Coordinates of C-alpha atoms and ligand atoms in Angstrom, one line a residue:
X1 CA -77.5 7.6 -115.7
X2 CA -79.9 4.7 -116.0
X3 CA -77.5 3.3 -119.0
X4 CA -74.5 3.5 -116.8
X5 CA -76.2 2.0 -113.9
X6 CA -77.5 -1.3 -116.6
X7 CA -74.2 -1.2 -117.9
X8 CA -72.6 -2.0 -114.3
X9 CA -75.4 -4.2 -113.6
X10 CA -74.7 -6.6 -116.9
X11 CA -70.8 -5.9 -116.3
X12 CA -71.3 -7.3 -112.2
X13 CA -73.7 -10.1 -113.7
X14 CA -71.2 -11.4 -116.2
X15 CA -68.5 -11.3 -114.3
X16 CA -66.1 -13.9 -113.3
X17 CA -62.4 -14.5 -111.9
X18 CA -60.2 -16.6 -111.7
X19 CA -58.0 -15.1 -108.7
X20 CA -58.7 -12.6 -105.7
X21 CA -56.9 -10.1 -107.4
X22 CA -58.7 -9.6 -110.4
X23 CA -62.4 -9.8 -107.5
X24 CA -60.2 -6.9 -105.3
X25 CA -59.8 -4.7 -108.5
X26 CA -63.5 -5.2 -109.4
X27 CA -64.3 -4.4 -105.6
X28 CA -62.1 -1.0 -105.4
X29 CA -63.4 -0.2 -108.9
X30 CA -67.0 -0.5 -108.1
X31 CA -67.5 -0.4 -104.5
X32 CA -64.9 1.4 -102.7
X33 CA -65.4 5.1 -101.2
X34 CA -63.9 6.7 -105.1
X35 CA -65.5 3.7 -107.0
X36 CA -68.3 3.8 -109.6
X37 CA -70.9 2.8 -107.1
X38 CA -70.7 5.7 -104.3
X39 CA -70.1 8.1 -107.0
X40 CA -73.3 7.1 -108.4
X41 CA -75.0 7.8 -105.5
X42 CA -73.6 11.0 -105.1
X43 CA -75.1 12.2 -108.5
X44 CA -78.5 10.7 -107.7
X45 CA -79.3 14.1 -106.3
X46 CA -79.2 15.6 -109.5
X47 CA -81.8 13.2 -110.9
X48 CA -84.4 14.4 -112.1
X49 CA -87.6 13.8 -109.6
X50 CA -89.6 12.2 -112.0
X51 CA -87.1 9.3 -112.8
X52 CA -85.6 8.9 -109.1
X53 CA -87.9 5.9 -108.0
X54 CA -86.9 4.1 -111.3
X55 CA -83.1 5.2 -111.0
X56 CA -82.6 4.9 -106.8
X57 CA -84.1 1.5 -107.2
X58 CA -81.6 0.2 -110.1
X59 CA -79.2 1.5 -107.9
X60 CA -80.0 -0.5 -105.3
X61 CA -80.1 -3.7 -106.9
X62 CA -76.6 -2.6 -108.5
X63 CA -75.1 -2.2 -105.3
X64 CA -76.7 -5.6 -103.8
X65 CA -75.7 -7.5 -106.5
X66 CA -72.6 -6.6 -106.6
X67 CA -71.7 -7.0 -102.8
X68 CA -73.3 -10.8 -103.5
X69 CA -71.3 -11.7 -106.6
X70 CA -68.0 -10.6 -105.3
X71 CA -68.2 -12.3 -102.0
X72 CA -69.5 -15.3 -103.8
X73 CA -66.8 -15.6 -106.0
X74 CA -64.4 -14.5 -103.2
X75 CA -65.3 -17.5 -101.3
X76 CA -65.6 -19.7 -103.8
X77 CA -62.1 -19.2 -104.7
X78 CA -60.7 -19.3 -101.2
X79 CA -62.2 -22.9 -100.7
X80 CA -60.6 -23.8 -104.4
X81 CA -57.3 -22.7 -102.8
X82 CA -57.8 -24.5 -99.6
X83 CA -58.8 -27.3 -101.5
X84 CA -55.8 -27.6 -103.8
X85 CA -53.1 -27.2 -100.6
X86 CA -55.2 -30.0 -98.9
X87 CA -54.8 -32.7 -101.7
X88 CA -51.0 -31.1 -102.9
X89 CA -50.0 -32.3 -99.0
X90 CA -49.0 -35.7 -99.3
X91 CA -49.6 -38.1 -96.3
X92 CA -47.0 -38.4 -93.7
X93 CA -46.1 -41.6 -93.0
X94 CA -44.2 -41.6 -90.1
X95 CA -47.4 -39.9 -87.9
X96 CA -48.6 -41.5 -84.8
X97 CA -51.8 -43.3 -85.1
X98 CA -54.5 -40.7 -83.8
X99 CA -55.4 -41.9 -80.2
X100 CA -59.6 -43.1 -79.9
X101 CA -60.6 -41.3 -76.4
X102 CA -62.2 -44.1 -74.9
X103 CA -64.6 -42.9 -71.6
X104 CA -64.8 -44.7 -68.5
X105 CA -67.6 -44.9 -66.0
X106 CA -68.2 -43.0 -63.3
X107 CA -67.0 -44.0 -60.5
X108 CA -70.6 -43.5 -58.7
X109 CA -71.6 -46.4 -61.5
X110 CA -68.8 -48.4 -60.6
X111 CA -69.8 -48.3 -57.1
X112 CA -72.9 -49.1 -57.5
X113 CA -72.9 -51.5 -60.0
X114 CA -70.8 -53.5 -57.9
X115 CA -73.1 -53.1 -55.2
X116 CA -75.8 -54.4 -57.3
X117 CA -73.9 -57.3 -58.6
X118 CA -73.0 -58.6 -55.4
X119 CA -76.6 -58.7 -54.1
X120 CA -77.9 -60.0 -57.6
X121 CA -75.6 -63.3 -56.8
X122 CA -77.7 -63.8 -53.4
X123 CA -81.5 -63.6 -55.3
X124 CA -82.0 -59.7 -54.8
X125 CA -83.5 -58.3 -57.7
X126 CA -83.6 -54.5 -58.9
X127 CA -86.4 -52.0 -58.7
X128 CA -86.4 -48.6 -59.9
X129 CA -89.1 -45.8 -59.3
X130 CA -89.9 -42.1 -59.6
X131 CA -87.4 -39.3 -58.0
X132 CA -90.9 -37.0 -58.1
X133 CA -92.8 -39.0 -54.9
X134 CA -95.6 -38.3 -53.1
X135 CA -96.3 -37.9 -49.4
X136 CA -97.2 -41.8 -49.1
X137 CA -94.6 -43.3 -50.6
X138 CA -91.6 -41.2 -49.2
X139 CA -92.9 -41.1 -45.6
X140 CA -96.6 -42.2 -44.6
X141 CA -96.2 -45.7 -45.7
X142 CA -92.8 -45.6 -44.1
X143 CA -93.9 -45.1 -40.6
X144 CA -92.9 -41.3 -40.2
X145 CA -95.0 -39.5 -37.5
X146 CA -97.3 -36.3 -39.1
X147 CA -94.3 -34.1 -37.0
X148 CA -90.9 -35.8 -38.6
X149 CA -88.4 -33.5 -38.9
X150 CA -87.9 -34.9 -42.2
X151 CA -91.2 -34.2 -43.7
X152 CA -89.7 -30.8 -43.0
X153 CA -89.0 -27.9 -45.5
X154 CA -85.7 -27.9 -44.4
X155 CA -85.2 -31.3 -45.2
X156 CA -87.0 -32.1 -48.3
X157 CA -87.7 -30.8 -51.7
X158 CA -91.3 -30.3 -52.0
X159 CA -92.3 -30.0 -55.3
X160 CA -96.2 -29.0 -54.2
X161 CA -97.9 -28.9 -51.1
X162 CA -101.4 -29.5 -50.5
X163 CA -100.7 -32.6 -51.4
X164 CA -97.5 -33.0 -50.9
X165 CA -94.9 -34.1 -53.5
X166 CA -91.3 -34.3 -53.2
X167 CA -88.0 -35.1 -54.6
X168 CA -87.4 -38.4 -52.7
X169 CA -85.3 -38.4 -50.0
X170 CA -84.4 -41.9 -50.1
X171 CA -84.9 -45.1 -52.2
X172 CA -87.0 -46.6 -49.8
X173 CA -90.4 -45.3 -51.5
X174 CA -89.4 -47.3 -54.0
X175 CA -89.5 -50.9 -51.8
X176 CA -93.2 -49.5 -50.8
X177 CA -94.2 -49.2 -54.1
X178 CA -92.4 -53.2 -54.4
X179 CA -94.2 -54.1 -51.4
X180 CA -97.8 -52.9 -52.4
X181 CA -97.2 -54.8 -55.8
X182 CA -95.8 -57.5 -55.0
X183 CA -96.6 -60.8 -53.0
X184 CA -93.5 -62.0 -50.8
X185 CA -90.7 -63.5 -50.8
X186 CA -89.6 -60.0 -51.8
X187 CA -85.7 -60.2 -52.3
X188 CA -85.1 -56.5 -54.0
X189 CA -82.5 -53.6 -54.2
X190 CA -83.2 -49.9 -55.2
X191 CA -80.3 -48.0 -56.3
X192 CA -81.2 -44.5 -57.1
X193 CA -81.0 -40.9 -57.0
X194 CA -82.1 -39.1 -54.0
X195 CA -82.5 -35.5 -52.8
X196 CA -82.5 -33.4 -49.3
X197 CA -81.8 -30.3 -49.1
X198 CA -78.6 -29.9 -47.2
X199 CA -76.1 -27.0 -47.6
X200 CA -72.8 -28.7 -50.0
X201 CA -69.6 -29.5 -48.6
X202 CA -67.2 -31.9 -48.4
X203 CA -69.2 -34.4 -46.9
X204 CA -72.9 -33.6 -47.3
X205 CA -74.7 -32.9 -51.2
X206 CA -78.5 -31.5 -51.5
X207 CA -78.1 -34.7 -54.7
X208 CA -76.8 -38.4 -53.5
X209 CA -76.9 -41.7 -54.6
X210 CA -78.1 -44.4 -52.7
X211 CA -78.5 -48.8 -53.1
X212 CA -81.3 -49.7 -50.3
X213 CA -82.4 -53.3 -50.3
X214 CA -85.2 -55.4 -48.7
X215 CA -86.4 -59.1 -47.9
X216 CA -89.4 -60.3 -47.1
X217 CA -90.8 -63.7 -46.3
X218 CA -91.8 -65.9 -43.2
X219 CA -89.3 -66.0 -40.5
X220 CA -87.4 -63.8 -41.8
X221 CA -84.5 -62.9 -38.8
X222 CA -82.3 -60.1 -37.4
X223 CA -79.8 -63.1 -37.8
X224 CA -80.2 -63.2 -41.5
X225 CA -79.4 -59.4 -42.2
X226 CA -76.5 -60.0 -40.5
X227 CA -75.5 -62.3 -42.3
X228 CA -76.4 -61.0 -45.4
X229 CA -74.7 -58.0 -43.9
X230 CA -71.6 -59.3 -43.5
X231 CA -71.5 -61.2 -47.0
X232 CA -71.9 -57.6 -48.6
X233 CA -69.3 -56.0 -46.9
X234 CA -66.7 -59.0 -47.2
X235 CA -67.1 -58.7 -50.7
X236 CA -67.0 -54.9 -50.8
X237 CA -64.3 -54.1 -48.8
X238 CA -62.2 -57.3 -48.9
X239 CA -62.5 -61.2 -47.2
X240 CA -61.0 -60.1 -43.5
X241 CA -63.7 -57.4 -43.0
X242 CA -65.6 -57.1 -40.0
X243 CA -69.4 -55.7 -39.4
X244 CA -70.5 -54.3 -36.2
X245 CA -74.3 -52.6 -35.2
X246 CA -74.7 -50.1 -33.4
X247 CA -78.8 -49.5 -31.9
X248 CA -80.0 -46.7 -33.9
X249 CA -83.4 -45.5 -34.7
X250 CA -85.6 -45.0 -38.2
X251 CA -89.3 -44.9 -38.4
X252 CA -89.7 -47.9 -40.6
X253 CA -87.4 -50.5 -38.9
X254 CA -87.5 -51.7 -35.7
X255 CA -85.3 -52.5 -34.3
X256 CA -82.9 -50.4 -36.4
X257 CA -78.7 -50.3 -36.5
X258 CA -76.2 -48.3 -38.1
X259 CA -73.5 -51.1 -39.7
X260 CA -70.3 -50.0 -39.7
X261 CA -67.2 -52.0 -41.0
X262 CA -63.7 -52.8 -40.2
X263 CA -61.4 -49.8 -42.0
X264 CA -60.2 -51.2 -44.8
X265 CA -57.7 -49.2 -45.0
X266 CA -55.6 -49.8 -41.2
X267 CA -57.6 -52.7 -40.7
X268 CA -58.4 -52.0 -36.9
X269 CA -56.2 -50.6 -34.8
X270 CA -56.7 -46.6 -35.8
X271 CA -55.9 -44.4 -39.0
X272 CA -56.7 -41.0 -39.8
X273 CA -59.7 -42.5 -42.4
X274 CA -61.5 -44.4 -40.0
X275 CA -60.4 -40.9 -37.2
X276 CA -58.8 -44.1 -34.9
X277 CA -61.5 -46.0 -34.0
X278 CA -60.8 -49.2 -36.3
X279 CA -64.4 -48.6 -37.7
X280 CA -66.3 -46.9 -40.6
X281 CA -69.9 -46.0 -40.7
X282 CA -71.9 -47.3 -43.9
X283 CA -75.3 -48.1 -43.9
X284 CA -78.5 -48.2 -42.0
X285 CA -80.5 -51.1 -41.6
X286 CA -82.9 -52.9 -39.7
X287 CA -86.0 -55.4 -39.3
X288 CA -89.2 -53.9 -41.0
X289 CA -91.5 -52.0 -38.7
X290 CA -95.0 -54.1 -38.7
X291 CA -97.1 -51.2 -39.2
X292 CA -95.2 -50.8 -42.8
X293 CA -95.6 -53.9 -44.1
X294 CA -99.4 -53.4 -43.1
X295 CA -99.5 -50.1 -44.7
X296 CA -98.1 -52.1 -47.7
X297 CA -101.6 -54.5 -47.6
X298 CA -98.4 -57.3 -46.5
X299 CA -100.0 -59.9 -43.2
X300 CA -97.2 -58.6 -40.5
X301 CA -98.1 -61.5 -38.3
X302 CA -96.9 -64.4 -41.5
X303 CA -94.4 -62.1 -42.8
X304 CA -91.0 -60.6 -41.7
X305 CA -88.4 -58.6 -43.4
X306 CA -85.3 -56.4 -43.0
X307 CA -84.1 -53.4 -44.8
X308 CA -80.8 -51.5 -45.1
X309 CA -79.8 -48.8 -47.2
X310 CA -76.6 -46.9 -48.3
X311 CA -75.0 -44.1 -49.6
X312 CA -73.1 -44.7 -53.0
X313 CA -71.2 -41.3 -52.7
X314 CA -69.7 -42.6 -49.1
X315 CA -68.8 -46.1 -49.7
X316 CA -66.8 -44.6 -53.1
X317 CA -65.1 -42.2 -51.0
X318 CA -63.9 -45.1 -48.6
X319 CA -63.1 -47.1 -51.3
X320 CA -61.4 -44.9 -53.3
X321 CA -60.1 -42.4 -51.1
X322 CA -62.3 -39.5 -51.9
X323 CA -61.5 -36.4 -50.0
X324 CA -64.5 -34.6 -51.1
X325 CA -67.7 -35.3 -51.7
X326 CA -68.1 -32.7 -54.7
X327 CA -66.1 -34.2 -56.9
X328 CA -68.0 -36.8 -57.4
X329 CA -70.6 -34.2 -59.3
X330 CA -68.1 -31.7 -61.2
X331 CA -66.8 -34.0 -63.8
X332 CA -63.5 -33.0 -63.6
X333 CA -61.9 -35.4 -66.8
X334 CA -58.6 -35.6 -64.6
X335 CA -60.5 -37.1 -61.9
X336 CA -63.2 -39.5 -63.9
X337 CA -60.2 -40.7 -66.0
X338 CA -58.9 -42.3 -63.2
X339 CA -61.7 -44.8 -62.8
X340 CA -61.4 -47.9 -65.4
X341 CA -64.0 -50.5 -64.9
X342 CA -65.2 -53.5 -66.8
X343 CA -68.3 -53.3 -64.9
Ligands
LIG1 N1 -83.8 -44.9 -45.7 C1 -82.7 -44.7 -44.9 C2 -82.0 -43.5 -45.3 O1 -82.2 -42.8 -46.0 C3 -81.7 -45.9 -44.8 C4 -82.3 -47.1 -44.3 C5 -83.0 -48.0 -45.1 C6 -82.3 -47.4 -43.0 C7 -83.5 -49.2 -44.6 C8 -82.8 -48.6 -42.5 C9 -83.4 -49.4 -43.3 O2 -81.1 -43.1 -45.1

């Protein structure tokens, strides 16, 4: 038996094809239920005990070779065919050019990359910082009381307490970290990522984007935002646009306004966008509270400032028409590939 098995062995080494029939003869010869193999191991029992650890191992390595080399060859000869039908084909001519996908920005980046521009041609420059903040930098430098609701669980992602670090729930932590670096005249914008944990719809997302900006120096006025105000949102929104401030309230300006704008869409007198009141909401903004710019090591009594800040996702949906809010974040190609930009 141990001959026959050798035999096989030299007769599976030596082998070679030249087409799939000749491997699928070899393959029902040797290996299938009737062939040489099987039958081989069916007379193993008959071995005698003293040679069956020589003669089950031979076997073995009969059998595993012989799997290998035909599915070797096999494939060998399958990518020699594919090969040969690939160059026989000869190039047709008369194809369309293949069409380059090109990508386009998001319109988030558009957004905000116009927002950015338009401040960086009045002297603001931009500062980045962490989306993981601390206590300080998210809301005790800012002016919030120990008891703000928005130091709050349900507001904010802590990351740790004890001491307390958070996902950010604005940009302006990152005009602190400007202020306590930085000597004024501070002219700077923070566009960034922020985080607050709020159920998703339409119109609210636990993940936003947001452009804040600040200025610092002497005599800095309530006057001056506005105009600077109103400067942003002609360019934005188009030359005939209008700003109004409402009073409204934020722990580190005072006094503090919500801006809205003219609807850019009806222009004043009532659409469904702006829900007919001529106006849409955009940004908050306001003079810097004293006590921050003393919590930032800046003299309140040489130095003034004002602050604003805005939400990318809501002056895109304006712009643009934006139903909803989400999909902004779901990267639907049908949607993005609607944006073009050169900027
Ligand atoms: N930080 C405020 C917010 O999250 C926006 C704001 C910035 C308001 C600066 C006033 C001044 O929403």
């Amino acid at each position: 038996m141990i001959e026959k098995i050798k035999a096989l062995l030299e007769e599976v080494r030596e082998f070679n094809a030249t087409s799939l029939e000749q491997v699928e003869e070899l393959r029902i010869r040797l290996l299938s239920k009737k062939g040489e193999i099987p039958s081989l191991f069916k007379d193993f029992k008959s071995v005698d005990p003293s040679e069956r650890k020589e003669v089950g191992r031979q076997l073995n390595i009969l059998k595993q070779e012989a799997v290998k080399k035909l599915a070797a060859i096999k494939s060998g000869l399958e990518q020699e065919a594919l090969n040969k039908k690939m160059s026989d084909k000869k190039p047709d001519t008369t194809m369309p050019a293949r069409f380059n996908p090109i990508g386009s920005r998001h319109p988030l980046s558009v957004v905000r990359n116009r927002i950015n521009g338009i401040f960086e041609r009045i002297g603001f420059v931009i500062s980045e910082g962490p989306e993981i903040e601390d206590d300080w930098h998210n809301f005790s430098a800012l002016n919030f009381p120990e008891e703000h609701p928005a130091r709050d669980m349900q507001d904010t992602f802590f990351v740790s307490k004890n001491p307390d670090i958070a996902l950010r729930t604005h940009t302006s932590s990152v005009q602190v970290r400007v202020m306590e670096n930085q000597k004024p005249p501070i002219r700077t914008i923070s566009p960034g990522r922020v985080f607050r944990n709020e159920a998703i719809s339409a119109r609210a997302h636990c993940i936003f984007h947001q452009v804040e900006g600040l200025y610092i120096d002497e005599g800095v006025s309530f006057a001056d935002m506005k105009q600077c105000l109103l400067y942003f949102a002609r360019e934005m929104f188009g030359e005939s646009t209008r700003i109004r401030l409402r009073p409204s309230f934020f722990p580190f300006t005072e006094p503090s306004a919500e801006m809205d704008v003219s609807c850019n869409i009806c222009g004043g007198p009532g659409c469904t966008i702006c829900k007919y009141s001529g106006w849409i909401e955009v940004m908050g903004c306001g003079m810097v509270d004293p006590n921050v710019l003393e919590n930032c090591g800046i003299d309140s009594r040489k130095y003034s400032g004002y602050a604003f800040g805005m939400g990318i996702e809501r002056i895109a949906m304006n712009l643009y028409q934006i139903k909803d809010l989400r999909m902004f974040f779901e990267n639907d190609l049908r949607f993005l590939r609607q944006f073009r930009s050169a900027i």
